PDB file of C-alpha atoms and ligand atoms in Angstrom:
ATOM      1  CA  ASN A  24      13.933   0.623   9.268  1.00 92.00           C
ATOM      2  CA  PRO A  25      13.503   4.404   8.767  1.00 95.00           C
ATOM      3  CA  ILE A  26      10.447   3.964   6.514  1.00 97.00           C
ATOM      4  CA  THR A  27       8.686   1.792   9.113  1.00 97.00           C
ATOM      5  CA  LYS A  28       9.496   4.407  11.723  1.00 97.00           C
ATOM      6  CA  LYS A  29       8.117   7.146   9.500  1.00 98.00           C
ATOM      7  CA  ILE A  30       4.828   5.279   8.882  1.00 98.00           C
ATOM      8  CA  LEU A  31       4.343   4.568  12.580  1.00 98.00           C
ATOM      9  CA  GLU A  32       5.055   8.208  13.398  1.00 98.00           C
ATOM     10  CA  ILE A  33       2.472   9.358  10.842  1.00 98.00           C
ATOM     11  CA  VAL A  34      -0.103   6.868  12.171  1.00 98.00           C
ATOM     12  CA  GLN A  35       0.366   8.180  15.719  1.00 98.00           C
ATOM     13  CA  THR A  36       0.558  11.873  14.846  1.00 98.00           C
ATOM     14  CA  LYS A  37      -2.428  11.917  12.511  1.00 98.00           C
ATOM     15  CA  GLN A  38      -4.297   9.173  14.381  1.00 98.00           C
ATOM     16  CA  THR A  39      -5.063   7.321  11.196  1.00 98.00           C
ATOM     17  CA  ASN A  40      -4.257   3.842   9.946  1.00 98.00           C
ATOM     18  CA  LEU A  41      -5.930   4.459   6.621  1.00 99.00           C
ATOM     19  CA  CYS A  42      -4.301   3.928   3.241  1.00 99.00           C
ATOM     20  CA  LEU A  43      -6.314   5.324   0.343  1.00 99.00           C
ATOM     21  CA  ALA A  44      -6.277   3.231  -2.849  1.00 99.00           C
ATOM     22  CA  ALA A  45      -6.490   6.134  -5.302  1.00 98.00           C
ATOM     23  CA  ASP A  46      -7.678   4.081  -8.259  1.00 98.00           C
ATOM     24  CA  VAL A  47      -8.708   6.961 -10.528  1.00 98.00           C
ATOM     25  CA  HIS A  48      -8.006   7.582 -14.187  1.00 97.00           C
ATOM     26  CA  THR A  49      -6.842  11.164 -14.487  1.00 98.00           C
ATOM     27  CA  SER A  50      -4.023  13.101 -12.920  1.00 97.00           C
ATOM     28  CA  ALA A  51      -6.490  15.832 -11.896  1.00 98.00           C
ATOM     29  CA  GLU A  52      -8.528  13.299  -9.894  1.00 98.00           C
ATOM     30  CA  LEU A  53      -5.358  11.846  -8.395  1.00 98.00           C
ATOM     31  CA  LEU A  54      -4.090  15.249  -7.272  1.00 98.00           C
ATOM     32  CA  HIS A  55      -7.532  16.235  -6.001  1.00 98.00           C
ATOM     33  CA  LEU A  56      -7.712  13.094  -3.826  1.00 98.00           C
ATOM     34  CA  ALA A  57      -4.196  13.677  -2.492  1.00 98.00           C
ATOM     35  CA  GLU A  58      -5.040  17.285  -1.664  1.00 98.00           C
ATOM     36  CA  THR A  59      -8.439  16.703  -0.049  1.00 98.00           C
ATOM     37  CA  ILE A  60      -8.043  13.285   1.589  1.00 98.00           C
ATOM     38  CA  GLY A  61      -4.300  13.602   2.247  1.00 98.00           C
ATOM     39  CA  PRO A  62      -4.825  15.124   5.732  1.00 98.00           C
ATOM     40  CA  HIS A  63      -6.711  11.976   6.842  1.00 99.00           C
ATOM     41  CA  ILE A  64      -4.467   9.173   5.616  1.00 99.00           C
ATOM     42  CA  ALA A  65      -1.118   7.639   6.448  1.00 99.00           C
ATOM     43  CA  VAL A  66      -0.472   6.235   2.975  1.00 99.00           C
ATOM     44  CA  PHE A  67      -1.648   7.168  -0.538  1.00 99.00           C
ATOM     45  CA  LYS A  68      -1.620   4.147  -2.848  1.00 98.00           C
ATOM     46  CA  THR A  69      -1.309   4.577  -6.608  1.00 98.00           C
ATOM     47  CA  HIS A  70      -1.631   2.385  -9.705  1.00 98.00           C
ATOM     48  CA  LEU A  71       0.217   4.754 -11.958  1.00 92.00           C
ATOM     49  CA  GLU A  72      -0.419   2.815 -15.155  1.00 93.00           C
ATOM     50  CA  ILE A  73      -4.172   3.421 -14.923  1.00 96.00           C
ATOM     51  CA  THR A  74      -3.650   7.202 -15.135  1.00 96.00           C
ATOM     52  CA  GLU A  75      -4.716   8.012 -18.709  1.00 97.00           C
ATOM     53  CA  ASP A  76      -2.909  11.345 -18.881  1.00 97.00           C
ATOM     54  CA  TRP A  77       0.276  10.576 -16.965  1.00 93.00           C
ATOM     55  CA  THR A  78       2.982  13.150 -17.620  1.00 92.00           C
ATOM     56  CA  PRO A  79       6.491  13.353 -16.204  1.00 86.00           C
ATOM     57  CA  GLY A  80       6.231  15.573 -13.167  1.00 92.00           C
ATOM     58  CA  LEU A  81       3.015  14.062 -11.763  1.00 96.00           C
ATOM     59  CA  GLY A  82       5.116  12.009  -9.344  1.00 95.00           C
ATOM     60  CA  GLU A  83       6.819  15.173  -8.092  1.00 95.00           C
ATOM     61  CA  LYS A  84       3.451  16.892  -7.660  1.00 97.00           C
ATOM     62  CA  LEU A  85       2.190  13.963  -5.586  1.00 98.00           C
ATOM     63  CA  LYS A  86       5.418  14.032  -3.616  1.00 97.00           C
ATOM     64  CA  ALA A  87       4.904  17.714  -2.812  1.00 98.00           C
ATOM     65  CA  LEU A  88       1.371  16.954  -1.572  1.00 98.00           C
ATOM     66  CA  SER A  89       2.686  14.032   0.484  1.00 98.00           C
ATOM     67  CA  GLN A  90       5.049  16.436   2.230  1.00 98.00           C
ATOM     68  CA  LYS A  91       2.354  19.062   2.699  1.00 98.00           C
ATOM     69  CA  HIS A  92      -0.113  16.618   4.276  1.00 98.00           C
ATOM     70  CA  ASN A  93       2.400  14.189   5.831  1.00 98.00           C
ATOM     71  CA  PHE A  94       1.617  10.880   4.131  1.00 99.00           C
ATOM     72  CA  LEU A  95       3.705   8.331   2.232  1.00 98.00           C
ATOM     73  CA  ILE A  96       3.187   7.291  -1.396  1.00 98.00           C
ATOM     74  CA  PHE A  97       2.875   3.581  -2.171  1.00 98.00           C
ATOM     75  CA  GLU A  98       3.080   2.543  -5.815  1.00 98.00           C
ATOM     76  CA  ASP A  99       1.130  -0.717  -5.951  1.00 98.00           C
ATOM     77  CA  ARG A 100       3.194  -1.981  -8.893  1.00 98.00           C
ATOM     78  CA  LYS A 101       3.119  -5.672  -7.833  1.00 98.00           C
ATOM     79  CA  LEU A 102       6.443  -6.463  -9.462  1.00 98.00           C
ATOM     80  CA  ALA A 103       6.825 -10.139 -10.404  1.00 98.00           C
ATOM     81  CA  ASP A 104       9.719 -10.853 -12.756  1.00 98.00           C
ATOM     82  CA  ILE A 105      13.416 -11.612 -12.819  1.00 98.00           C
ATOM     83  CA  GLY A 106      15.476  -9.239 -10.690  1.00 98.00           C
ATOM     84  CA  ASN A 107      16.984  -7.430 -13.670  1.00 98.00           C
ATOM     85  CA  THR A 108      13.583  -6.697 -15.203  1.00 98.00           C
ATOM     86  CA  MET A 109      12.023  -5.581 -11.910  1.00 98.00           C
ATOM     87  CA  ILE A 110      14.916  -3.153 -11.400  1.00 98.00           C
ATOM     88  CA  MET A 111      14.299  -1.691 -14.864  1.00 98.00           C
ATOM     89  CA  GLN A 112      10.562  -1.441 -14.155  1.00 98.00           C
ATOM     90  CA  TYR A 113      11.340   0.320 -10.890  1.00 98.00           C
ATOM     91  CA  GLU A 114      14.079   2.663 -12.136  1.00 97.00           C
ATOM     92  CA  ASN A 115      13.786   3.139 -15.869  1.00 95.00           C
ATOM     93  CA  SER A 116      10.164   3.306 -16.944  1.00 91.00           C
ATOM     94  CA  VAL A 117       8.381   6.439 -18.106  1.00 92.00           C
ATOM     95  CA  PHE A 118       6.729   6.522 -14.667  1.00 94.00           C
ATOM     96  CA  GLU A 119      10.049   7.076 -12.828  1.00 94.00           C
ATOM     97  CA  ILE A 120       8.783   5.182  -9.789  1.00 97.00           C
ATOM     98  CA  SER A 121      12.134   5.347  -8.003  1.00 97.00           C
ATOM     99  CA  LYS A 122      11.945   9.157  -7.934  1.00 96.00           C
ATOM    100  CA  TRP A 123       8.794   9.470  -5.891  1.00 97.00           C
ATOM    101  CA  ALA A 124       7.536   6.211  -4.362  1.00 98.00           C
ATOM    102  CA  ASP A 125       8.115   5.696  -0.631  1.00 98.00           C
ATOM    103  CA  LEU A 126       6.786   2.127  -0.818  1.00 98.00           C
ATOM    104  CA  ILE A 127       6.545  -0.521  -3.527  1.00 98.00           C
ATOM    105  CA  ASN A 128       5.470  -4.169  -3.528  1.00 98.00           C
ATOM    106  CA  VAL A 129       6.628  -7.426  -5.073  1.00 99.00           C
ATOM    107  CA  HIS A 130       5.181 -10.912  -5.416  1.00 99.00           C
ATOM    108  CA  PRO A 131       7.272 -13.402  -3.390  1.00 98.00           C
ATOM    109  CA  VAL A 132       6.631 -16.038  -6.092  1.00 98.00           C
ATOM    110  CA  VAL A 133       9.721 -14.792  -7.952  1.00 98.00           C
ATOM    111  CA  GLY A 134      12.033 -15.969  -5.173  1.00 98.00           C
ATOM    112  CA  LEU A 135      14.686 -14.571  -2.895  1.00 98.00           C
ATOM    113  CA  PRO A 136      17.622 -13.786  -5.239  1.00 98.00           C
ATOM    114  CA  SER A 137      15.523 -11.633  -7.587  1.00 98.00           C
ATOM    115  CA  ILE A 138      13.841  -9.832  -4.704  1.00 98.00           C
ATOM    116  CA  LYS A 139      17.196  -9.283  -3.001  1.00 98.00           C
ATOM    117  CA  ALA A 140      18.545  -7.644  -6.158  1.00 98.00           C
ATOM    118  CA  LEU A 141      15.496  -5.372  -6.323  1.00 98.00           C
ATOM    119  CA  ALA A 142      15.594  -4.698  -2.567  1.00 98.00           C
ATOM    120  CA  GLU A 143      19.110  -3.326  -2.721  1.00 98.00           C
ATOM    121  CA  ARG A 144      17.917  -0.734  -5.233  1.00 98.00           C
ATOM    122  CA  THR A 145      14.734   0.178  -3.383  1.00 98.00           C
ATOM    123  CA  SER A 146      16.697   0.665  -0.165  1.00 98.00           C
ATOM    124  CA  ALA A 147      19.198   2.894  -1.966  1.00 97.00           C
ATOM    125  CA  ASN A 148      16.216   5.154  -2.770  1.00 97.00           C
ATOM    126  CA  ASN A 149      14.818   5.050   0.792  1.00 97.00           C
ATOM    127  CA  CYS A 150      11.858   3.092  -0.535  1.00 98.00           C
ATOM    128  CA  GLY A 151      10.280   0.392   1.639  1.00 98.00           C
ATOM    129  CA  LEU A 152       9.509  -2.981   0.088  1.00 98.00           C
ATOM    130  CA  LEU A 153       6.304  -4.907   0.840  1.00 99.00           C
ATOM    131  CA  LEU A 154       5.809  -8.588   0.038  1.00 99.00           C
ATOM    132  CA  LEU A 155       2.387  -9.656  -1.244  1.00 99.00           C
ATOM    133  CA  ALA A 156       2.070 -12.593   1.140  1.00 99.00           C
ATOM    134  CA  GLU A 157      -1.689 -13.011   0.918  1.00 98.00           C
ATOM    135  CA  LEU A 158      -4.176 -11.694  -1.634  1.00 98.00           C
ATOM    136  CA  SER A 159      -7.722 -10.593  -0.967  1.00 98.00           C
ATOM    137  CA  VAL A 160      -9.329 -12.228  -3.978  1.00 98.00           C
ATOM    138  CA  ALA A 161     -11.347 -15.444  -4.039  1.00 98.00           C
ATOM    139  CA  GLY A 162      -9.530 -18.513  -5.329  1.00 98.00           C
ATOM    140  CA  ASN A 163      -6.039 -17.029  -5.075  1.00 98.00           C
ATOM    141  CA  LEU A 164      -3.013 -19.283  -4.577  1.00 98.00           C
ATOM    142  CA  THR A 165      -1.503 -17.663  -1.466  1.00 98.00           C
ATOM    143  CA  ASP A 166      -2.057 -20.511   0.985  1.00 98.00           C
ATOM    144  CA  GLU A 167      -0.506 -20.981   4.448  1.00 98.00           C
ATOM    145  CA  THR A 168       2.708 -22.441   3.006  1.00 98.00           C
ATOM    146  CA  TYR A 169       3.077 -19.470   0.681  1.00 98.00           C
ATOM    147  CA  LYS A 170       2.648 -17.091   3.617  1.00 98.00           C
ATOM    148  CA  GLN A 171       5.226 -19.014   5.657  1.00 98.00           C
ATOM    149  CA  LYS A 172       7.710 -18.855   2.789  1.00 98.00           C
ATOM    150  CA  SER A 173       7.001 -15.141   2.372  1.00 98.00           C
ATOM    151  CA  ALA A 174       7.677 -14.603   6.076  1.00 98.00           C
ATOM    152  CA  ALA A 175      10.966 -16.505   5.819  1.00 98.00           C
ATOM    153  CA  MET A 176      11.953 -14.329   2.857  1.00 98.00           C
ATOM    154  CA  ALA A 177      11.106 -11.143   4.770  1.00 98.00           C
ATOM    155  CA  ALA A 178      13.221 -12.342   7.699  1.00 98.00           C
ATOM    156  CA  GLU A 179      16.178 -12.863   5.320  1.00 98.00           C
ATOM    157  CA  LEU A 180      15.704  -9.422   3.819  1.00 98.00           C
ATOM    158  CA  SER A 181      14.681  -7.614   6.982  1.00 97.00           C
ATOM    159  CA  GLU A 182      16.864  -4.591   6.307  1.00 96.00           C
ATOM    160  CA  HIS A 183      14.888  -3.922   3.091  1.00 97.00           C
ATOM    161  CA  VAL A 184      11.442  -5.446   3.578  1.00 98.00           C
ATOM    162  CA  ILE A 185       9.174  -3.392   5.812  1.00 98.00           C
ATOM    163  CA  GLY A 186       6.035  -5.463   5.666  1.00 98.00           C
ATOM    164  CA  PHE A 187       3.401  -7.502   3.956  1.00 99.00           C
ATOM    165  CA  ILE A 188       0.194  -7.176   2.056  1.00 99.00           C
ATOM    166  CA  ALA A 189      -2.024  -9.690   3.856  1.00 99.00           C
ATOM    167  CA  ARG A 190      -5.498 -10.190   5.340  1.00 98.00           C
ATOM    168  CA  GLY A 191      -4.079  -9.930   8.842  1.00 98.00           C
ATOM    169  CA  ALA A 192      -1.170 -11.022  11.019  1.00 98.00           C
ATOM    170  CA  PHE A 193       0.280 -14.507  10.489  1.00 98.00           C
ATOM    171  CA  PRO A 194       3.185 -16.486  11.940  1.00 98.00           C
ATOM    172  CA  GLY A 195       6.340 -14.584  11.001  1.00 98.00           C
ATOM    173  CA  SER A 196       4.649 -11.216  10.376  1.00 98.00           C
ATOM    174  CA  GLU A 197       5.267 -10.002  13.943  1.00 97.00           C
ATOM    175  CA  ASN A 198       8.233  -7.743  13.260  1.00 96.00           C
ATOM    176  CA  PHE A 199       6.755  -6.272  10.098  1.00 98.00           C
ATOM    177  CA  LEU A 200       3.885  -4.023   9.085  1.00 98.00           C
ATOM    178  CA  VAL A 201       0.760  -5.667   7.720  1.00 98.00           C
ATOM    179  CA  MET A 202      -1.308  -3.694   5.218  1.00 99.00           C
ATOM    180  CA  THR A 203      -4.725  -5.085   4.335  1.00 99.00           C
ATOM    181  CA  PRO A 204      -6.637  -4.425   1.110  1.00 99.00           C
ATOM    182  CA  GLY A 205     -10.188  -5.551   0.465  1.00 98.00           C
ATOM    183  CA  VAL A 206     -11.697  -3.423   3.238  1.00 98.00           C
ATOM    184  CA  LYS A 207     -15.170  -1.859   3.259  1.00 98.00           C
ATOM    185  CA  LEU A 208     -17.566  -0.723   5.980  1.00 98.00           C
ATOM    186  CA  GLU A 209     -19.794  -3.627   4.931  1.00 96.00           C
ATOM    187  CA  ALA A 210     -18.218  -7.023   4.300  1.00 96.00           C
ATOM    188  CA  GLY A 211     -19.046  -8.640   0.947  1.00 97.00           C
ATOM    189  CA  THR A 212     -17.697  -9.031  -2.572  1.00 98.00           C
ATOM    190  CA  ASP A 213     -17.572  -7.013  -5.799  1.00 98.00           C
ATOM    191  CA  ASN A 214     -18.524  -9.936  -8.069  1.00 96.00           C
ATOM    192  CA  LYS A 215     -15.106  -9.709  -9.722  1.00 98.00           C
ATOM    193  CA  GLY A 216     -13.205 -11.734  -7.142  1.00 98.00           C
ATOM    194  CA  GLN A 217     -12.654  -9.071  -4.509  1.00 98.00           C
ATOM    195  CA  GLN A 218     -13.622 -10.009  -0.931  1.00 98.00           C
ATOM    196  CA  TYR A 219     -14.170  -7.358   1.718  1.00 98.00           C
ATOM    197  CA  LEU A 220     -13.471  -7.389   5.439  1.00 98.00           C
ATOM    198  CA  THR A 221     -14.684  -4.581   7.688  1.00 98.00           C
ATOM    199  CA  PRO A 222     -12.073  -2.238   9.218  1.00 98.00           C
ATOM    200  CA  GLU A 223     -12.822  -3.787  12.651  1.00 98.00           C
ATOM    201  CA  ILE A 224     -12.203  -7.338  11.474  1.00 98.00           C
ATOM    202  CA  ALA A 225      -9.023  -6.379   9.606  1.00 98.00           C
ATOM    203  CA  ILE A 226      -7.512  -4.537  12.591  1.00 98.00           C
ATOM    204  CA  LYS A 227      -8.631  -7.217  15.041  1.00 98.00           C
ATOM    205  CA  GLY A 228      -6.887  -9.725  12.808  1.00 98.00           C
ATOM    206  CA  GLY A 229      -3.603  -7.924  13.313  1.00 98.00           C
ATOM    207  CA  SER A 230      -3.539  -5.558  10.359  1.00 98.00           C
ATOM    208  CA  ASP A 231      -1.655  -2.282  10.927  1.00 98.00           C
ATOM    209  CA  LEU A 232      -3.079  -0.332   7.999  1.00 98.00           C
ATOM    210  CA  ILE A 233      -6.325  -0.763   6.107  1.00 98.00           C
ATOM    211  CA  ILE A 234      -6.329  -0.124   2.357  1.00 99.00           C
ATOM    212  CA  VAL A 235      -9.616   1.298   1.070  1.00 99.00           C
ATOM    213  CA  GLY A 236     -10.401   2.156  -2.528  1.00 99.00           C
ATOM    214  CA  ARG A 237     -13.953   2.075  -3.877  1.00 98.00           C
ATOM    215  CA  GLY A 238     -15.449   2.305  -0.382  1.00 98.00           C
ATOM    216  CA  ILE A 239     -14.171   5.897  -0.402  1.00 98.00           C
ATOM    217  CA  ILE A 240     -13.642   7.020  -3.963  1.00 98.00           C
ATOM    218  CA  GLN A 241     -17.031   5.855  -5.209  1.00 98.00           C
ATOM    219  CA  ALA A 242     -18.896   7.442  -2.300  1.00 98.00           C
ATOM    220  CA  ALA A 243     -21.097  10.479  -2.961  1.00 98.00           C
ATOM    221  CA  ASP A 244     -18.799  12.442  -0.640  1.00 98.00           C
ATOM    222  CA  PRO A 245     -15.340  10.836  -0.679  1.00 98.00           C
ATOM    223  CA  LEU A 246     -13.902  13.209   1.926  1.00 98.00           C
ATOM    224  CA  ALA A 247     -16.701  12.533   4.445  1.00 98.00           C
ATOM    225  CA  MET A 248     -16.378   8.804   3.759  1.00 98.00           C
ATOM    226  CA  ALA A 249     -12.595   8.883   4.207  1.00 98.00           C
ATOM    227  CA  ILE A 250     -13.173  10.443   7.628  1.00 98.00           C
ATOM    228  CA  GLU A 251     -15.630   7.603   8.448  1.00 98.00           C
ATOM    229  CA  TYR A 252     -13.006   4.991   7.544  1.00 98.00           C
ATOM    230  CA  LYS A 253     -10.327   6.875   9.444  1.00 98.00           C
ATOM    231  CA  LYS A 254     -12.526   6.842  12.566  1.00 98.00           C
ATOM    232  CA  ALA A 255     -13.496   3.190  12.134  1.00 98.00           C
ATOM    233  CA  GLY A 256      -9.864   2.150  11.667  1.00 98.00           C
ATOM    234  CA  TRP A 257      -8.633   4.218  14.595  1.00 98.00           C
ATOM    235  CA  GLN A 258     -11.361   3.055  16.979  1.00 98.00           C
ATOM    236  CA  ALA A 259     -10.600  -0.553  16.073  1.00 98.00           C
ATOM    237  CA  HIS A 260      -6.928   0.141  16.748  1.00 98.00           C
ATOM    238  CA  LEU A 261      -7.661   1.686  20.155  1.00 98.00           C
ATOM    239  CA  LYS A 262      -9.756  -1.376  21.087  1.00 97.00           C
ATOM    240  CA  GLN A 263      -6.747  -3.588  20.414  1.00 92.00           C
ATOM    241  CA  MET A 264      -4.551  -1.739  22.905  1.00 85.00           C
TER     242      MET A 264
HETATM  243  O1  LIG B  88      -4.718  -8.768  -2.625  1.00 69.68           O
HETATM  244  C1  LIG B  88      -4.833  -7.594  -2.944  1.00 69.68           C
HETATM  245  C2  LIG B  88      -3.732  -6.741  -3.044  1.00 69.68           C
HETATM  246  C3  LIG B  88      -3.933  -5.405  -3.345  1.00 69.68           C
HETATM  247  S1  LIG B  88      -2.593  -4.347  -3.255  1.00 69.68           S
HETATM  248  N1  LIG B  88      -6.064  -7.074  -3.159  1.00 69.68           N
HETATM  249  C4  LIG B  88      -6.279  -5.764  -3.499  1.00 69.68           C
HETATM  250  O2  LIG B  88      -7.436  -5.380  -3.655  1.00 69.68           O
HETATM  251  N2  LIG B  88      -5.191  -4.917  -3.654  1.00 69.68           N
HETATM  252  C5  LIG B  88      -5.376  -3.518  -4.095  1.00 69.68           C
HETATM  253  O3  LIG B  88      -6.167  -2.820  -3.134  1.00 69.68           O
HETATM  254  C6  LIG B  88      -6.122  -3.360  -5.433  1.00 69.68           C
HETATM  255  O4  LIG B  88      -5.215  -3.341  -6.517  1.00 69.68           O
HETATM  256  C7  LIG B  88      -6.855  -2.054  -5.272  1.00 69.68           C
HETATM  257  O5  LIG B  88      -6.022  -0.964  -5.637  1.00 69.68           O
HETATM  258  C8  LIG B  88      -7.115  -1.964  -3.766  1.00 69.68           C
HETATM  259  C9  LIG B  88      -8.496  -2.403  -3.361  1.00 69.68           C
HETATM  260  O6  LIG B  88      -9.471  -1.591  -3.948  1.00 69.68           O
HETATM  261  P1  LIG B  88     -11.008  -1.639  -3.529  1.00 69.68           P
HETATM  262  O7  LIG B  88     -11.653  -0.677  -4.473  1.00 69.68           O
HETATM  263  O8  LIG B  88     -11.499  -3.042  -3.707  1.00 69.68           O
HETATM  264  O9  LIG B  88     -11.055  -1.176  -2.091  1.00 69.68           O
END
């Protein structure tokens, strides 16, 4: 898949397996993070609906920064509906996701036919699809059977699906990328369900990219902290080789 190839190229060239979860509320903050931390990441993850002042054109501005600093944009939209609705959410909303996102994700719970319908549209836009096979939060319902079924679905849709959101590798994830959220330099929780692994544990567990949000964006110096995470993720990766 060309998107998988592109991510792996970026990871090697920039020596970073870091994905920044840019969970901020204004477009100025979003653009500032993309500009300053962009040189140190492989993927920039957005939750566009939490941007209070979203305006048409913000996607294009992010896209320009992604080209300048060589990273991909992942809209963490977590689609989970009938195929027809997910396609409208992807293509027709005010956020115009299909115009700028390089990656988007979907909950496997909706089943193969709906995801296949969506996948044909994401592929037509050169957008890679990720299946949320395993969540990071306490008490979630993504058990081993769910992961197995997600892997089987990815195998069926291997020309469209590039990887999984998961805590680490699992049977069936071998030919796909694994991106892991819930990562912090110190393991622990946020008292709202989130559970953190360290970069070392995530990468040792077979993750290809670590997704870090508050560990970086709530630091006193987000840029310096992003560099810390980049180093931690890359050193863990080198140890695995
Ligand atoms: O299971 C999941 C899946 C995702 S995509 N758990 C997660 O935390 N995420 C996302 O990763 C979440 O929506 C947030 O944007 C990021 C984690 O943020 P942090 O601040 O806890 O690092």
